[in-house]
Amino acid sequence: MNADAAHVWREMRALMLEKHDTRRAVADATGMSFLRAKLLTKLLAGDRTVTELAEILASDAPYVSLNVRELEKRELVVRTEDPDDRRRRIIGLTDAGRRLAEKARTIADAPPPEFTTVSADDLAHLRRILQLP
C-alpha cells in the first residue's frame, strides 16, 4: 500500500465526514434523513420513476418507494401516471419539495472553510485528480 496515498485519503475522509459533515447539516436543515433530502435533490434535474431513482441512489426500488411515500405524505413529491405507460408512476417535486431540495443542495454544495485557503492552481489540480475513472 502507498503510505502517502493512504494518508491523503484518510485526511480527505476526515475533512468530508468529520470536520465538514454536510450530511448532518442537510438533515438538520431539512428535518429529514439525508437520503430523503438527496432523493429530493435528484429530482431537481427532472421527474423520474422509482426504478430510475433507485439506480441513481444506488439503492433498491422498494426502499426508495418507501421513502417516496413518506415524502408524498409531506407533500414534497407527487406521483403521476406516465402518459406513455399507465403502469409506471413518475415522481416529481412539488413547489415545497423544490424549495427544500434547493436548500439541501445549497448546503451540500458549500465547500468546507478549509477550501478557502487552497490556491486556484491546487483546486484545478484536485479537480483533474477527482475526474479519474
PDB file of C-alpha atoms in Angstrom:
ATOM      1  CA  MET A   1       0.000   0.000   0.000  1.00  0.00           C
ATOM      2  CA  ASN A   2       1.195   3.507  -0.818  1.00  0.00           C
ATOM      3  CA  ALA A   3       1.575   5.281   2.551  1.00  0.00           C
ATOM      4  CA  ASP A   4       1.221   8.758   1.027  1.00  0.00           C
ATOM      5  CA  ALA A   5      -1.980   7.800  -0.769  1.00  0.00           C
ATOM      6  CA  ALA A   6      -3.376   6.263   2.425  1.00  0.00           C
ATOM      7  CA  HIS A   7      -2.526   9.399   4.408  1.00  0.00           C
ATOM      8  CA  VAL A   8      -4.151  11.743   1.871  1.00  0.00           C
ATOM      9  CA  TRP A   9      -7.217   9.518   1.670  1.00  0.00           C
ATOM     10  CA  ARG A  10      -7.516   9.495   5.481  1.00  0.00           C
ATOM     11  CA  GLU A  11      -7.300  13.300   5.539  1.00  0.00           C
ATOM     12  CA  MET A  12      -9.906  13.648   2.771  1.00  0.00           C
ATOM     13  CA  ARG A  13     -12.284  11.317   4.604  1.00  0.00           C
ATOM     14  CA  ALA A  14     -11.798  13.235   7.844  1.00  0.00           C
ATOM     15  CA  LEU A  15     -12.480  16.526   6.071  1.00  0.00           C
ATOM     16  CA  MET A  16     -15.606  15.228   4.363  1.00  0.00           C
ATOM     17  CA  LEU A  17     -17.085  13.031   7.068  1.00  0.00           C
ATOM     18  CA  GLU A  18     -15.913  14.518  10.349  1.00  0.00           C
ATOM     19  CA  LYS A  19     -14.842  18.125  10.016  1.00  0.00           C
ATOM     20  CA  HIS A  20     -17.430  19.147   7.410  1.00  0.00           C
ATOM     21  CA  ASP A  21     -20.391  16.827   7.930  1.00  0.00           C
ATOM     22  CA  THR A  22     -22.733  18.015   5.191  1.00  0.00           C
ATOM     23  CA  ARG A  23     -24.996  15.009   5.682  1.00  0.00           C
ATOM     24  CA  ARG A  24     -25.846  16.075   9.218  1.00  0.00           C
ATOM     25  CA  ALA A  25     -26.151  19.723   8.187  1.00  0.00           C
ATOM     26  CA  VAL A  26     -28.565  18.800   5.379  1.00  0.00           C
ATOM     27  CA  ALA A  27     -30.596  16.514   7.655  1.00  0.00           C
ATOM     28  CA  ASP A  28     -30.804  19.167  10.374  1.00  0.00           C
ATOM     29  CA  ALA A  29     -31.781  21.941   7.952  1.00  0.00           C
ATOM     30  CA  THR A  30     -34.416  19.892   6.131  1.00  0.00           C
ATOM     31  CA  GLY A  31     -35.832  17.956   9.073  1.00  0.00           C
ATOM     32  CA  MET A  32     -35.426  14.633   7.285  1.00  0.00           C
ATOM     33  CA  SER A  33     -32.857  11.948   6.680  1.00  0.00           C
ATOM     34  CA  PHE A  34     -30.009  12.754   4.331  1.00  0.00           C
ATOM     35  CA  LEU A  35     -31.232  10.043   1.944  1.00  0.00           C
ATOM     36  CA  ARG A  36     -34.654  11.660   1.609  1.00  0.00           C
ATOM     37  CA  ALA A  37     -33.094  15.068   1.074  1.00  0.00           C
ATOM     38  CA  LYS A  38     -30.748  13.548  -1.513  1.00  0.00           C
ATOM     39  CA  LEU A  39     -33.722  11.930  -3.224  1.00  0.00           C
ATOM     40  CA  LEU A  40     -35.345  15.359  -3.496  1.00  0.00           C
ATOM     41  CA  THR A  41     -32.179  16.884  -4.953  1.00  0.00           C
ATOM     42  CA  LYS A  42     -32.031  14.160  -7.613  1.00  0.00           C
ATOM     43  CA  LEU A  43     -35.489  15.249  -8.747  1.00  0.00           C
ATOM     44  CA  LEU A  44     -34.259  18.800  -9.388  1.00  0.00           C
ATOM     45  CA  ALA A  45     -32.934  17.518 -12.735  1.00  0.00           C
ATOM     46  CA  GLY A  46     -36.389  16.268 -13.696  1.00  0.00           C
ATOM     47  CA  ASP A  47     -39.110  13.793 -12.886  1.00  0.00           C
ATOM     48  CA  ARG A  48     -38.108  10.148 -12.548  1.00  0.00           C
ATOM     49  CA  THR A  49     -39.522   6.721 -11.822  1.00  0.00           C
ATOM     50  CA  VAL A  50     -38.774   4.866  -8.595  1.00  0.00           C
ATOM     51  CA  THR A  51     -36.572   2.477 -10.580  1.00  0.00           C
ATOM     52  CA  GLU A  52     -34.545   5.367 -12.008  1.00  0.00           C
ATOM     53  CA  LEU A  53     -34.192   6.936  -8.563  1.00  0.00           C
ATOM     54  CA  ALA A  54     -33.071   3.609  -7.093  1.00  0.00           C
ATOM     55  CA  GLU A  55     -30.365   3.332  -9.740  1.00  0.00           C
ATOM     56  CA  ILE A  56     -29.179   6.918  -9.208  1.00  0.00           C
ATOM     57  CA  LEU A  57     -29.131   6.481  -5.423  1.00  0.00           C
ATOM     58  CA  ALA A  58     -27.523   3.011  -5.615  1.00  0.00           C
ATOM     59  CA  SER A  59     -30.405   1.647  -3.565  1.00  0.00           C
ATOM     60  CA  ASP A  60     -33.192  -0.850  -4.103  1.00  0.00           C
ATOM     61  CA  ALA A  61     -36.574   0.125  -5.513  1.00  0.00           C
ATOM     62  CA  PRO A  62     -38.706  -0.986  -2.508  1.00  0.00           C
ATOM     63  CA  TYR A  63     -36.617   1.165  -0.135  1.00  0.00           C
ATOM     64  CA  VAL A  64     -36.794   4.151  -2.475  1.00  0.00           C
ATOM     65  CA  SER A  65     -40.541   3.621  -2.862  1.00  0.00           C
ATOM     66  CA  LEU A  66     -40.960   3.667   0.925  1.00  0.00           C
ATOM     67  CA  ASN A  67     -39.084   6.970   1.107  1.00  0.00           C
ATOM     68  CA  VAL A  68     -41.083   8.409  -1.788  1.00  0.00           C
ATOM     69  CA  ARG A  69     -44.302   7.539   0.080  1.00  0.00           C
ATOM     70  CA  GLU A  70     -43.059   9.425   3.137  1.00  0.00           C
ATOM     71  CA  LEU A  71     -42.115  12.437   1.004  1.00  0.00           C
ATOM     72  CA  GLU A  72     -45.515  12.226  -0.649  1.00  0.00           C
ATOM     73  CA  LYS A  73     -47.214  12.349   2.781  1.00  0.00           C
ATOM     74  CA  ARG A  74     -45.262  15.543   3.486  1.00  0.00           C
ATOM     75  CA  GLU A  75     -46.462  16.924   0.136  1.00  0.00           C
ATOM     76  CA  LEU A  76     -42.902  17.284  -1.148  1.00  0.00           C
ATOM     77  CA  VAL A  77     -43.348  14.959  -4.137  1.00  0.00           C
ATOM     78  CA  VAL A  78     -46.233  13.798  -6.298  1.00  0.00           C
ATOM     79  CA  ARG A  79     -46.698  10.602  -8.263  1.00  0.00           C
ATOM     80  CA  THR A  80     -48.356  10.881 -11.637  1.00  0.00           C
ATOM     81  CA  GLU A  81     -49.218   8.306 -14.233  1.00  0.00           C
ATOM     82  CA  ASP A  82     -46.738   8.004 -17.086  1.00  0.00           C
ATOM     83  CA  PRO A  83     -48.697   9.074 -20.191  1.00  0.00           C
ATOM     84  CA  ASP A  84     -46.745   6.541 -22.288  1.00  0.00           C
ATOM     85  CA  ASP A  85     -47.159   3.602 -19.886  1.00  0.00           C
ATOM     86  CA  ARG A  86     -50.069   3.677 -17.432  1.00  0.00           C
ATOM     87  CA  ARG A  87     -48.372   1.014 -15.285  1.00  0.00           C
ATOM     88  CA  ARG A  88     -45.499   3.365 -14.432  1.00  0.00           C
ATOM     89  CA  ARG A  89     -45.606   6.236 -11.981  1.00  0.00           C
ATOM     90  CA  ILE A  90     -43.471   9.319 -12.393  1.00  0.00           C
ATOM     91  CA  ILE A  91     -42.180  11.085  -9.277  1.00  0.00           C
ATOM     92  CA  GLY A  92     -41.922  14.866  -9.367  1.00  0.00           C
ATOM     93  CA  LEU A  93     -41.306  17.694  -6.929  1.00  0.00           C
ATOM     94  CA  THR A  94     -43.998  19.944  -5.546  1.00  0.00           C
ATOM     95  CA  ASP A  95     -43.140  23.618  -5.070  1.00  0.00           C
ATOM     96  CA  ALA A  96     -42.389  22.931  -1.395  1.00  0.00           C
ATOM     97  CA  GLY A  97     -40.258  19.934  -2.382  1.00  0.00           C
ATOM     98  CA  ARG A  98     -38.311  22.028  -4.886  1.00  0.00           C
ATOM     99  CA  ARG A  99     -37.587  24.690  -2.266  1.00  0.00           C
ATOM    100  CA  LEU A 100     -36.394  22.073   0.217  1.00  0.00           C
ATOM    101  CA  ALA A 101     -34.296  20.299  -2.447  1.00  0.00           C
ATOM    102  CA  GLU A 102     -32.643  23.589  -3.412  1.00  0.00           C
ATOM    103  CA  LYS A 103     -31.918  24.317   0.251  1.00  0.00           C
ATOM    104  CA  ALA A 104     -30.371  20.857   0.682  1.00  0.00           C
ATOM    105  CA  ARG A 105     -28.275  21.251  -2.463  1.00  0.00           C
ATOM    106  CA  THR A 106     -27.000  24.665  -1.369  1.00  0.00           C
ATOM    107  CA  ILE A 107     -25.873  23.242   1.971  1.00  0.00           C
ATOM    108  CA  ALA A 108     -24.333  20.102   0.437  1.00  0.00           C
ATOM    109  CA  ASP A 109     -22.509  22.073  -2.272  1.00  0.00           C
ATOM    110  CA  ALA A 110     -20.930  24.588   0.111  1.00  0.00           C
ATOM    111  CA  PRO A 111     -17.212  23.811   0.326  1.00  0.00           C
ATOM    112  CA  PRO A 112     -15.608  23.437   3.737  1.00  0.00           C
ATOM    113  CA  PRO A 113     -13.896  26.543   5.133  1.00  0.00           C
ATOM    114  CA  GLU A 114     -10.532  24.836   4.642  1.00  0.00           C
ATOM    115  CA  PHE A 115     -11.014  25.174   0.874  1.00  0.00           C
ATOM    116  CA  THR A 116     -10.834  28.978   1.068  1.00  0.00           C
ATOM    117  CA  THR A 117      -7.080  28.733   1.584  1.00  0.00           C
ATOM    118  CA  VAL A 118      -6.476  26.425  -1.379  1.00  0.00           C
ATOM    119  CA  SER A 119      -4.957  28.168  -4.385  1.00  0.00           C
ATOM    120  CA  ALA A 120      -6.715  28.235  -7.747  1.00  0.00           C
ATOM    121  CA  ASP A 121      -3.922  26.082  -9.201  1.00  0.00           C
ATOM    122  CA  ASP A 122      -4.299  23.477  -6.457  1.00  0.00           C
ATOM    123  CA  LEU A 123      -8.085  23.439  -6.889  1.00  0.00           C
ATOM    124  CA  ALA A 124      -7.650  22.909 -10.642  1.00  0.00           C
ATOM    125  CA  HIS A 125      -5.199  20.085  -9.946  1.00  0.00           C
ATOM    126  CA  LEU A 126      -7.580  18.491  -7.447  1.00  0.00           C
ATOM    127  CA  ARG A 127     -10.422  18.781  -9.965  1.00  0.00           C
ATOM    128  CA  ARG A 128      -8.308  16.885 -12.523  1.00  0.00           C
ATOM    129  CA  ILE A 129      -7.432  14.204  -9.954  1.00  0.00           C
ATOM    130  CA  LEU A 130     -11.062  13.674  -8.966  1.00  0.00           C
ATOM    131  CA  GLN A 131     -12.068  13.113 -12.583  1.00  0.00           C
ATOM    132  CA  LEU A 132     -10.088   9.889 -12.739  1.00  0.00           C
ATOM    133  CA  PRO A 133     -12.155   6.836 -13.725  1.00  0.00           C
TER     134      PRO A 133
END
